[in-house]
Coordinates of C-alpha atoms and ligand atoms in Angstrom, one line a residue:
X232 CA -16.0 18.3 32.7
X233 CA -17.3 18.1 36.2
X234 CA -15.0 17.2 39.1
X235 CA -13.8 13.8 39.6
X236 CA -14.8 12.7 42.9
X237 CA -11.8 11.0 43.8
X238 CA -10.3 14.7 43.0
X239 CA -12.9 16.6 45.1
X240 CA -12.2 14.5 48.6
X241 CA -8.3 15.3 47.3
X242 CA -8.6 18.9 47.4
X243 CA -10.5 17.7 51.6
X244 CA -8.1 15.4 52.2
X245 CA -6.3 17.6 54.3
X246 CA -8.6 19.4 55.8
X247 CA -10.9 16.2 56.9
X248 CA -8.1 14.2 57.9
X249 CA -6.9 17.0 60.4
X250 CA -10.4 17.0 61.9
X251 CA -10.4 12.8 62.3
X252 CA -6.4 12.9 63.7
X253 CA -8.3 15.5 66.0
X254 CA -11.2 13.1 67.0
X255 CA -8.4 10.0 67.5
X256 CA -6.4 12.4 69.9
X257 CA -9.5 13.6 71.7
X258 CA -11.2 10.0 71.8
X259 CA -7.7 8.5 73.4
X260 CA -7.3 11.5 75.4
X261 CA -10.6 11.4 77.7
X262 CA -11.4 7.4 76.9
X263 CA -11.8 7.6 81.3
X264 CA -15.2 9.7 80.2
X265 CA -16.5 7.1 77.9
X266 CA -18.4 4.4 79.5
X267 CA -16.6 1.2 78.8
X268 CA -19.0 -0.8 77.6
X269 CA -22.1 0.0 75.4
X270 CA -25.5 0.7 77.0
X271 CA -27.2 -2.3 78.1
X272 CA -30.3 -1.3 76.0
X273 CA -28.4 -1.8 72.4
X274 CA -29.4 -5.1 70.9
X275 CA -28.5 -6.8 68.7
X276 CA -29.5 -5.5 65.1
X277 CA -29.7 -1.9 66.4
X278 CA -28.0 -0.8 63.7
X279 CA -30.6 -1.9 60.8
X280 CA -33.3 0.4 62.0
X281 CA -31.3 3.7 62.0
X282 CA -29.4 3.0 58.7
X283 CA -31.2 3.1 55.2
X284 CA -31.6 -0.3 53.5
X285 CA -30.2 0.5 50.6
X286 CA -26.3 2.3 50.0
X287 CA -26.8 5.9 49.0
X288 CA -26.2 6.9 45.0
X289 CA -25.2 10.1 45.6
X290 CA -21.9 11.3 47.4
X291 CA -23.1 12.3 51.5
X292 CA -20.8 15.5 52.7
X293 CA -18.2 14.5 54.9
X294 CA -19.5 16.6 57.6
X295 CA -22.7 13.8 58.2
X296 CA -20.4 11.0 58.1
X297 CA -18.5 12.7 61.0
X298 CA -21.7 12.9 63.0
X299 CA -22.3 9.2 62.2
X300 CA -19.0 8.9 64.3
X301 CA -20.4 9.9 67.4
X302 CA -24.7 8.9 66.7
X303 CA -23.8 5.4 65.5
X304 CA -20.1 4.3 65.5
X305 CA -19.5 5.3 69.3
X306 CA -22.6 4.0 71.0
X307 CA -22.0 0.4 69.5
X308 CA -18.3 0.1 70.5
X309 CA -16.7 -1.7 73.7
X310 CA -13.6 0.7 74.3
X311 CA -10.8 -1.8 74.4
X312 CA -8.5 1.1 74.6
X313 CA -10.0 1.7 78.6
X314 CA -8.3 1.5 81.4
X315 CA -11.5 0.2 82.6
X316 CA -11.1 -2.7 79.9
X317 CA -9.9 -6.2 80.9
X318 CA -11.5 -8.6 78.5
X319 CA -10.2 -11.1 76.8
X320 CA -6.7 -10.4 76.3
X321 CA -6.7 -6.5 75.7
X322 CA -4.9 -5.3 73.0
X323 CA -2.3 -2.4 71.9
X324 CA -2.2 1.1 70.6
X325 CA 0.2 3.5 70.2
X326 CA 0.1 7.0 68.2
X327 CA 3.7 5.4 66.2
X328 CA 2.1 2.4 65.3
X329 CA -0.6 4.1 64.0
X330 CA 1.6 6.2 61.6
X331 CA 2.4 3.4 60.4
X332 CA -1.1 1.9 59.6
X333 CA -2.4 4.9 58.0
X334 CA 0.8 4.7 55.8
X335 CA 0.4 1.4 54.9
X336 CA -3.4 1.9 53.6
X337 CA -2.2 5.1 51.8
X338 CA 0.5 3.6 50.3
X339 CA -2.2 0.6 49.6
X340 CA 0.6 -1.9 48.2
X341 CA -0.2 -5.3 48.7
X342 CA 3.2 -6.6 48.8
X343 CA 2.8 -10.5 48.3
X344 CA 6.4 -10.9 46.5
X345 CA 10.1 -8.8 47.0
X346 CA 9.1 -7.4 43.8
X347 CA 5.6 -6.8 43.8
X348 CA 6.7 -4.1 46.3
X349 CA 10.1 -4.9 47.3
X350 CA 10.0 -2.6 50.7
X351 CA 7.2 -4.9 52.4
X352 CA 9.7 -7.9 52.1
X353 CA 12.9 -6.0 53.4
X354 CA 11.4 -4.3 56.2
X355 CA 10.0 -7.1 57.8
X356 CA 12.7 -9.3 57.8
X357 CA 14.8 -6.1 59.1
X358 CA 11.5 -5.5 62.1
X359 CA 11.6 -9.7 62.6
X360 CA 15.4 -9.9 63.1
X361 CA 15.6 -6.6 65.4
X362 CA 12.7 -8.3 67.6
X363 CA 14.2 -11.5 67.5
X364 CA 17.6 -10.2 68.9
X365 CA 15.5 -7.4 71.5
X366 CA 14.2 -11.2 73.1
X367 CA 17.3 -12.7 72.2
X368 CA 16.0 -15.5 70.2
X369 CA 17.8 -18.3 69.4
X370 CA 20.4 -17.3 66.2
X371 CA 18.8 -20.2 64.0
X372 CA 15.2 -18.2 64.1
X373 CA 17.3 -14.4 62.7
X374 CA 17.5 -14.0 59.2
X375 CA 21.1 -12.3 59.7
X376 CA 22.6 -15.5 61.5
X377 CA 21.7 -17.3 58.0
X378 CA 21.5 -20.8 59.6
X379 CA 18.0 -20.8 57.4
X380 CA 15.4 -19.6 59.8
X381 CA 13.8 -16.4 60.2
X382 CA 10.2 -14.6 60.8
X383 CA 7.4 -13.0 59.2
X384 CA 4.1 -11.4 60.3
X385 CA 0.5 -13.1 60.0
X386 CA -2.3 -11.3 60.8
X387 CA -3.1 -13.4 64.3
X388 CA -1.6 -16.4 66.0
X389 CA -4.6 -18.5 64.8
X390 CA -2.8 -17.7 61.2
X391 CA 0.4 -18.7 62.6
X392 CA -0.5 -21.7 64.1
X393 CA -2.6 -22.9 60.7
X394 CA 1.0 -22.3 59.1
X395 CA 3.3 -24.2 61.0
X396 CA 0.5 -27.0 61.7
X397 CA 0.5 -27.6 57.5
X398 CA 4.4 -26.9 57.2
X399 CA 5.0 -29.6 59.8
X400 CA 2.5 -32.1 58.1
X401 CA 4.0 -31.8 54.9
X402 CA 7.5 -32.0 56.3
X403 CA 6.3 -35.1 58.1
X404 CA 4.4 -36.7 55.2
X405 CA 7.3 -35.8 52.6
X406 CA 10.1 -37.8 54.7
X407 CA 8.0 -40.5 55.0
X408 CA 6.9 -40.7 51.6
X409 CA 10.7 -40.3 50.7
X410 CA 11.7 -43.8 52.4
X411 CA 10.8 -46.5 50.0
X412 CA 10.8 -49.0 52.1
X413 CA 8.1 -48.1 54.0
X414 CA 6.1 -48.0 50.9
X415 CA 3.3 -45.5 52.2
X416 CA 0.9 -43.2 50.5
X417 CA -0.3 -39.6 51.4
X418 CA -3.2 -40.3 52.8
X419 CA -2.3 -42.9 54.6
X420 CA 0.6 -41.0 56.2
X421 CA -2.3 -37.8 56.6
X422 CA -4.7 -39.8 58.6
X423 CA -2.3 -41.6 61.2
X424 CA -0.8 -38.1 61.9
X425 CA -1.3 -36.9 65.3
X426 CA -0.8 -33.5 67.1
X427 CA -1.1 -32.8 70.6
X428 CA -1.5 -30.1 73.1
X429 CA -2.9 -29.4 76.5
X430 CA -6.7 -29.0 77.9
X431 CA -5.3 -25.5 78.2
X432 CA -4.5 -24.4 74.7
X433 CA -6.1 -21.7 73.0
X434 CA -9.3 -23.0 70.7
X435 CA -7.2 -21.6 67.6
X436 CA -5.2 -25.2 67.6
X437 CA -8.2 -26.7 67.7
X438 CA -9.6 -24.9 64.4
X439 CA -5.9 -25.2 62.5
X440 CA -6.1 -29.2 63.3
X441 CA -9.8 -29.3 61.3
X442 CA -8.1 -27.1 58.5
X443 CA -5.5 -29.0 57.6
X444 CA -7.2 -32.4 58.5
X445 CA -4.8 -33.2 61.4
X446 CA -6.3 -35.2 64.7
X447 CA -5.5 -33.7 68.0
X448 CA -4.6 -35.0 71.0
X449 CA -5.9 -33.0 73.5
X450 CA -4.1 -33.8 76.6
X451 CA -4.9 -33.2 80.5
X452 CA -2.6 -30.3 82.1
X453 CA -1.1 -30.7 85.5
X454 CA -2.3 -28.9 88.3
X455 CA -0.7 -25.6 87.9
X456 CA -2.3 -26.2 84.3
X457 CA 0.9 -26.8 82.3
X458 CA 1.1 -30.1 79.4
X459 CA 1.2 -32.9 81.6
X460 CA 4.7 -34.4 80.6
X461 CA 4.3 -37.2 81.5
X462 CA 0.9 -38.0 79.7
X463 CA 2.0 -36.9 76.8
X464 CA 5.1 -39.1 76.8
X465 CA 2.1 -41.8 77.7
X466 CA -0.2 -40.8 74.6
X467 CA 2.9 -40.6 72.3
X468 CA 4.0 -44.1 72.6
X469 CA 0.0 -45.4 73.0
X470 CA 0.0 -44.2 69.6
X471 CA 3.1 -45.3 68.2
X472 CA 2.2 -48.5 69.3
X473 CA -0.5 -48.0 67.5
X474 CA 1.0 -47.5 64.3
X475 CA 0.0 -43.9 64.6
X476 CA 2.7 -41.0 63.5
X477 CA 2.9 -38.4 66.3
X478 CA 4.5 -35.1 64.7
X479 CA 3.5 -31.8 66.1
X480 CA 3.1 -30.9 69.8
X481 CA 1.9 -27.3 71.0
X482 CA 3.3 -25.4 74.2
X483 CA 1.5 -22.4 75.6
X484 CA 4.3 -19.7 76.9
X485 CA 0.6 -18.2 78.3
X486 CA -2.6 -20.1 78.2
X487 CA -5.6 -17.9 77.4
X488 CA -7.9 -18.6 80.6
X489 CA -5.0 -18.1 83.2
X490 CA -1.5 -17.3 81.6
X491 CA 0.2 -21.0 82.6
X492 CA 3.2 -21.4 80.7
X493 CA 4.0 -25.0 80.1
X494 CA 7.8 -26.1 80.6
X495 CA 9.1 -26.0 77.0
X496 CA 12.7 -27.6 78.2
X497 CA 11.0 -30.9 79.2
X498 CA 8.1 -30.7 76.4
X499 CA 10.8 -30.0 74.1
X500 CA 13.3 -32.7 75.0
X501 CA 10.2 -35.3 74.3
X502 CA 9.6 -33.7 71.3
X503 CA 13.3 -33.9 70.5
X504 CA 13.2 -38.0 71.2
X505 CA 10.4 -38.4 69.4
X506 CA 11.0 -36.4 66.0
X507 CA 7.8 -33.8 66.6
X508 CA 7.9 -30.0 65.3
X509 CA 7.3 -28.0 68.5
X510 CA 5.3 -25.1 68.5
X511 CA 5.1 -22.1 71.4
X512 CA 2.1 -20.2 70.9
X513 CA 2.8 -17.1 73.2
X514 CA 0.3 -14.7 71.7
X515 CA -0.7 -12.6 74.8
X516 CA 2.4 -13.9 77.3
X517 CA 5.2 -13.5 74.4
X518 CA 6.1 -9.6 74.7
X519 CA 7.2 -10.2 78.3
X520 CA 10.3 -11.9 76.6
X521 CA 11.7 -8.8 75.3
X522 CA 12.1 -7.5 78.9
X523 CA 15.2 -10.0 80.2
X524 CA 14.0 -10.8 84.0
X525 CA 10.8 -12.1 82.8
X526 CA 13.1 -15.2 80.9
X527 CA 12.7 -18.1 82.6
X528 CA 9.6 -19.8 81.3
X529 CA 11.7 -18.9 78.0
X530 CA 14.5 -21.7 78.8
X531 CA 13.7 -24.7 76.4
X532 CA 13.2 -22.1 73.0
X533 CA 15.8 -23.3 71.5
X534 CA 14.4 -26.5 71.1
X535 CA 11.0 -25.2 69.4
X536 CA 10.8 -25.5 65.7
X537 CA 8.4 -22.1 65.6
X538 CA 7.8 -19.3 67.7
X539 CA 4.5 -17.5 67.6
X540 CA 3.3 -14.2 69.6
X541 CA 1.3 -10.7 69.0
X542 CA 3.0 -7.7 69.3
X543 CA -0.6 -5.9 69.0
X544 CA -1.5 -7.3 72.7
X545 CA 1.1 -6.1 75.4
X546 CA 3.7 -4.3 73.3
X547 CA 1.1 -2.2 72.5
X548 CA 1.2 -2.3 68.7
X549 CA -2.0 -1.5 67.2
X550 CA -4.2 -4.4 66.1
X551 CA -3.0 -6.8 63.6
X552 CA 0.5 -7.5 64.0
X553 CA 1.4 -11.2 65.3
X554 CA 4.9 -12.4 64.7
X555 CA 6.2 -15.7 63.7
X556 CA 9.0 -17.6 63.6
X557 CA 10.5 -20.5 62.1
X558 CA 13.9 -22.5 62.6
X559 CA 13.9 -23.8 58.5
X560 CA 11.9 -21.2 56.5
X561 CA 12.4 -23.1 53.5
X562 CA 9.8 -25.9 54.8
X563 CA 7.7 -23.3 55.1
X564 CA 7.9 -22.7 51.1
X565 CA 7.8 -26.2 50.3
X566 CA 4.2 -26.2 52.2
X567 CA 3.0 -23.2 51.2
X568 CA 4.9 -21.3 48.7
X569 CA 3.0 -22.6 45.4
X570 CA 3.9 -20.3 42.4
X571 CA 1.8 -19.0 39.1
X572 CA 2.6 -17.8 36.1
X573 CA 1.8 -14.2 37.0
X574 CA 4.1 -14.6 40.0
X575 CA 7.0 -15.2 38.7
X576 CA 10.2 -13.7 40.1
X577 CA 13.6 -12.9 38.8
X578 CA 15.0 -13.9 42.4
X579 CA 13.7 -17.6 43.6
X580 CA 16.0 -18.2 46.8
X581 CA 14.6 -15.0 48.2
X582 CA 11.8 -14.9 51.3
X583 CA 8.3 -14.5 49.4
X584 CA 6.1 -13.9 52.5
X585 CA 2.9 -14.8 50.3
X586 CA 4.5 -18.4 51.1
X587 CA 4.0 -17.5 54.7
X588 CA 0.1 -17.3 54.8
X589 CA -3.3 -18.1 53.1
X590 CA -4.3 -15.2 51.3
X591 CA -1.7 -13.9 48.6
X592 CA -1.9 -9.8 49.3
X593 CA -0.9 -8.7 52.1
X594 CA -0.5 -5.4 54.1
X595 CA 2.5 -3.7 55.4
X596 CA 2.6 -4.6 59.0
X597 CA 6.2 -4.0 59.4
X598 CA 5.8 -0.4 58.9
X599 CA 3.8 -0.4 62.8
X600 CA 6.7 -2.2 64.1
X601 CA 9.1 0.6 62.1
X602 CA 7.2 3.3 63.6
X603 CA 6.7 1.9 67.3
X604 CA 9.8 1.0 67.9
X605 CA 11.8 4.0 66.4
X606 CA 9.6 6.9 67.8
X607 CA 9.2 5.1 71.5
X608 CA 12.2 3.4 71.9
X609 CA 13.1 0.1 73.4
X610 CA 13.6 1.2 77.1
X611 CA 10.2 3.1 76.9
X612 CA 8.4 -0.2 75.3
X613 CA 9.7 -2.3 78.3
X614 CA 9.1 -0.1 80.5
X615 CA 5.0 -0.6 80.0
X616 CA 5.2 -4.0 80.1
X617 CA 6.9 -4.3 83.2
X618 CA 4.0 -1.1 84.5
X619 CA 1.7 -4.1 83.2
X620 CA 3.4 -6.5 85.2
X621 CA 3.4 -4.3 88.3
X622 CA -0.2 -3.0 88.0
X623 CA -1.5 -7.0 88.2
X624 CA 1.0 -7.8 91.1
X625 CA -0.2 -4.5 92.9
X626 CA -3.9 -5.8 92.2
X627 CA -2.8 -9.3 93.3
X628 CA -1.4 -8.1 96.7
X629 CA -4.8 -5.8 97.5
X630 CA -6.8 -9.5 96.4
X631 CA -4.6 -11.2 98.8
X632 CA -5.4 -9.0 102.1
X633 CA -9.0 -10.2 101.7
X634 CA -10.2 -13.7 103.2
X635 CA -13.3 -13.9 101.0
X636 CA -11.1 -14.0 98.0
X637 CA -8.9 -15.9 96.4
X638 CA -6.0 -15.8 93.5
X639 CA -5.2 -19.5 92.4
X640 CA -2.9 -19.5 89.9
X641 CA 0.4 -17.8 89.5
X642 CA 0.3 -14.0 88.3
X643 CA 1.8 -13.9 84.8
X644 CA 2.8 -11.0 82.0
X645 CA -0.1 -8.8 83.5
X646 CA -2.6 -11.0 84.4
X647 CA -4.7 -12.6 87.5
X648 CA -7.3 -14.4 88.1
X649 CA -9.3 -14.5 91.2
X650 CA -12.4 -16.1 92.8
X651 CA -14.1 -16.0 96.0
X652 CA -12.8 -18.5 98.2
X653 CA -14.5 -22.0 97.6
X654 CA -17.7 -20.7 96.0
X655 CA -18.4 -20.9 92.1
X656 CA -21.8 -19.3 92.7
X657 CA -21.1 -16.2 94.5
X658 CA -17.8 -15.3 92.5
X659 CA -20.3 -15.5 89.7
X660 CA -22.8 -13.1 91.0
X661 CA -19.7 -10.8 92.0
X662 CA -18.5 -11.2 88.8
X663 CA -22.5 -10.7 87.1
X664 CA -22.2 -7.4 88.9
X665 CA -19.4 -6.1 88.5
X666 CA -20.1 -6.3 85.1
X667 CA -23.3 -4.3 85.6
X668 CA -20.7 -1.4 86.6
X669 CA -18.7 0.5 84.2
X670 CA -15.7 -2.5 84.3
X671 CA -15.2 -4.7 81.7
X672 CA -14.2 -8.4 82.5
X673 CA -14.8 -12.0 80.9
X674 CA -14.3 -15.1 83.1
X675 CA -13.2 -18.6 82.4
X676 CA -13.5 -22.7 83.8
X677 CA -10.2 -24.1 85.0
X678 CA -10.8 -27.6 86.2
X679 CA -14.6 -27.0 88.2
X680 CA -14.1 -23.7 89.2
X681 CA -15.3 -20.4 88.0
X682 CA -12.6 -18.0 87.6
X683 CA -12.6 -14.0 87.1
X684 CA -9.9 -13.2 84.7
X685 CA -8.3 -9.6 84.8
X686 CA -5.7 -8.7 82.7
X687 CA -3.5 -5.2 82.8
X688 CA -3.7 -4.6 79.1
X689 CA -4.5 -1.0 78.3
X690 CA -1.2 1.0 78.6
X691 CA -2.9 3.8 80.0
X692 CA -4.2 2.0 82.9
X693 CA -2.5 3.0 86.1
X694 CA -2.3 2.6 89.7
X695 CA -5.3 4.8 90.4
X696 CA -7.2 2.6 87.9
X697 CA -6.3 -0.6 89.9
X698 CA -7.4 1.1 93.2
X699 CA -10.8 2.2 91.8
X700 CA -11.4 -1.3 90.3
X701 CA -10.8 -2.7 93.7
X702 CA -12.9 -0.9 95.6
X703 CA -15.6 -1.8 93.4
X704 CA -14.6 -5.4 94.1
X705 CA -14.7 -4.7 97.5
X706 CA -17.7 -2.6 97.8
X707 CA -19.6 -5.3 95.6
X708 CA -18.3 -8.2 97.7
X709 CA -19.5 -6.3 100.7
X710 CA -23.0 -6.2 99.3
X711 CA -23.1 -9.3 98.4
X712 CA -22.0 -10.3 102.2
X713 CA -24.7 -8.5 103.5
X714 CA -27.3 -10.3 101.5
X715 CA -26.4 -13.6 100.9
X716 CA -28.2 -15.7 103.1
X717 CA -25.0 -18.4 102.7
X718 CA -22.7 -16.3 104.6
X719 CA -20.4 -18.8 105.8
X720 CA -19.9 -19.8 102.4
X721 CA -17.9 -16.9 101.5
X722 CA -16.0 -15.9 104.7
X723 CA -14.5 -19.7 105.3
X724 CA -11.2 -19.9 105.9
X725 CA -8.7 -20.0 102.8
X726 CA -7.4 -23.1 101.6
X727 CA -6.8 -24.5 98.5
X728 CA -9.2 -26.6 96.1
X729 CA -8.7 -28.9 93.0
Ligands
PLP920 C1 -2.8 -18.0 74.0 C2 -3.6 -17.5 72.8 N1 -3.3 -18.1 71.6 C3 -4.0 -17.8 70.5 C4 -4.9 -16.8 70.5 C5 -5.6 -16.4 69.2 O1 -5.2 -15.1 68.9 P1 -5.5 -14.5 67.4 O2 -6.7 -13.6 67.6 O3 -4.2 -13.7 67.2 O4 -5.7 -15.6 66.5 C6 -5.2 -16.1 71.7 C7 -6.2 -15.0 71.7 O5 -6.3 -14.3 72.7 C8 -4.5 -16.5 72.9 O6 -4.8 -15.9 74.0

């Protein structure tokens, strides 16, 4: 009998995987040399026309597929890895959490229940209570302190918003349906629902309020681009007057255009008088928590029902690893944790994280968070966040010493953003060309003006990095100077504009 293919890549397995850990170390090792973004020539549908149309019947050698690594996987990626990368929010990598990912695919368990694979539910409510305490976390969200809340991990904090958003609802709808007296039905309890957050809240709210059929109350943030308190103190009583049923507010410990964090200790005291579930989303912002001077904007957490960020942005967990917590994980299970005769367990008071998400398999995050933290250590993890920190100060302070530009909003967890002073339309052609250089940046709108965002996310980023970016700044703001025929436009005077 011929050789089973399976067997045949066995007998490689070695051998090939040695020479693709090689590529990985090689790739992280000189990412400097790779331009950051792809060429400007690569369209979209590029790929079509140098793949066949059809998938290939016989086995390719390995040895072809390698070269496709470098003829068409490399030219089409954007190397978020860079120290030349500050897109979006960047995200993690480390060699330990790696292990752990090519673990979990070997291992290729998809752990939904304790006993479908009973490791995938004790680690990770080992990894969430070890994080929890590291960011010391109120004792009702750790397992351990068994006052009935604890954590799990979703894929992404869109997930673990969409969670909490349907576990507050049916909390919500249930004790109202449970007072007679009031003699509703649930629908009519569904549609006067209402959630609110701020004009600064990441579009994921937005999407889990059209999943589980919830309105939103999108309110106006303040000036520094917090929740307006006091507005939403106005819109909750508007709509209890109303005869609406307010029930869910969301804070942002780290907005996604400009890292505000909202002021969870007055949010939460209104959501306290008022009976709502509150909900920090800290996806990007929430790492900086594990390092204790960073705390304040934490003061309030005890008051929040769940707890939300990704470990895979600045703890520098490889991509997908967000963490969630919850004070009462059982009305998590009431929401979500719908059984089948196929499921059944021999243990029905025990966590069963596929009551913690939509799909029913899952992968076996925890074994990143295993890895990262045991081979790198605590000290070593806090220590890049806080060279994060630094870097976008150190940035900051350069910004500062120049009149032309201008950095509006607080520094926070890494991140600035700057314009040049009182003009939308030059600090867009700076920032149109500076992306023409090998830089990667995204901008945002914060009330009228045009802002360039740039986060310190890669951990390999260093001083060096932030001097070189500057100068670029500089050079390219210099250029622009010389050109623009609206000079006075850009070298007024600084002063504040809202
Ligand atoms: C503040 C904030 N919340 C939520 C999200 C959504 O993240 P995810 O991709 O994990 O759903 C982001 C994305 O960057 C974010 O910045």
């Amino acid at each position: 009998m011929s050789k089973n293919r399976q067997d045949f890549l066995n007998d490689d397995f070695i051998k090939n995987g040695e020479r693709l850990l090689k590529f990985v170390a090689e790739y992280h090792n000189n990412i400097r040399k790779f331009p950051v973004r792809p060429s400007p020539d690569l369209k979209p549908g590029y790929l079509r026309v140098m793949l066949p149309s059809k998938a290939n019947d016989k086995p390719i050698s390995f040895e072809s597929v390698f070269i496709d690594i470098f003829n068409l996987i490399l030219p089409g990626l954007v190397h978020w890895q860079s120290p030349k990368y500050h897109g979006y929010y960047p995200t993690g990598f480390s060699y330990p959490s790696l292990y752990g990912d090519i673990l979990s695919a070997a291992f290729s368990c998809i752990g939904f229940t304790w006993s479908a694979c009973p490791i995938y539910t004790e680690l990770e409510i080992i990894m969430m209570d070890w994080l929890a305490k590291e960011m010391d976390l109120p004792s009702k969200f750790i397992f351990d302190s068994k006052l009935g809340g604890g954590g799990g991990i979703e894929g992404s904090a869109s997930e673990s918003v969409l969670i909490v958003l349907i576990a507050a609802r049916e909390k919500k709808i249930s004790e109202l349906l449970s007072d007679s007296s009031k003699n509703m039905k649930y629908y009519d309890v569904l549609s006067k629902l209402r959630a609110y957050t701020s004009d600064q809240t990441h579009s994921s709210i937005i999407k889990a309020t059209r999943l589980s059929a919830i309105q939103l109350n999108i309110i106006e943030s303040d000036k520094d681009l917090r929740l307006g308190v006091e507005e939403l103190q106005i819109r909750i009583k508007q709509d209890l007057e109303n005869g609406l049923i307010p029930f869910f507010v969301c804070c942002n410990i780290g907005t996604t255009s400009t890292c505000a964090m909202d002021n969870i200790e007055e949010i939460g005291q209104i959501s306290k008088k008022y009976n709502l579930w509150l909900h920090i989303d800290a996806a990007y912002a929430g790492s900086l928590f594990l390092c204790k001077e960073y705390r304040q904007s934490f003061s309030g957490i005890n008051l929040a029902q769940s707890f939300n960020f990704n470990p895979h942005k600045l703890m520098s967990i490889c991509f997908d690893c967000s963490v969630l917590w919850v004070e009462d994980i059982n009305v998590i299970k009431m929401a979500l944790g719908l059984s089948a005769v196929y499921l059944k367990s021999d243990y029905p008071n025990i966590v069963e994280y596929k009551d913690w998400q939509v799909s029913l398999g899952r992968r076996f995050r925890s074994l990143k968070l295993y890895f990262h933290i045991k081979l790198l250590g605590m000290d070593f993890i806090k220590a890049q966040i806080r060279n994060n920190v630094a870097l976008a100060e150190y940035l900051g302070d350069l910004i500062r010493t120049d009149e032309r530009l201008y950095v509006p909003y607080p520094i926070a967890a890494g991140m600035l953003c700057f314009c040049v002073n009182k003009s939308n339309s030059l600090t867009q052609v700076l920032f149109k060309k500076l992306n023409e250089h090998d830089i990667y940046l995204t901008s945002t709108e914060v009330k009228g003006r045009f802002l360039i965002r740039f986060p310190i996310g890669s951990s390999k980023c260093d001083k060096e990095d932030v001097d070189d970016a500057w100068k670029l700044i500089k050079d390219i703001l210099n250029d622009i100077n010389d050109t623009n025929q609206d000079h006075n436009d850009i070298t007024q005077t600084r002063s504040t504009y809202i």
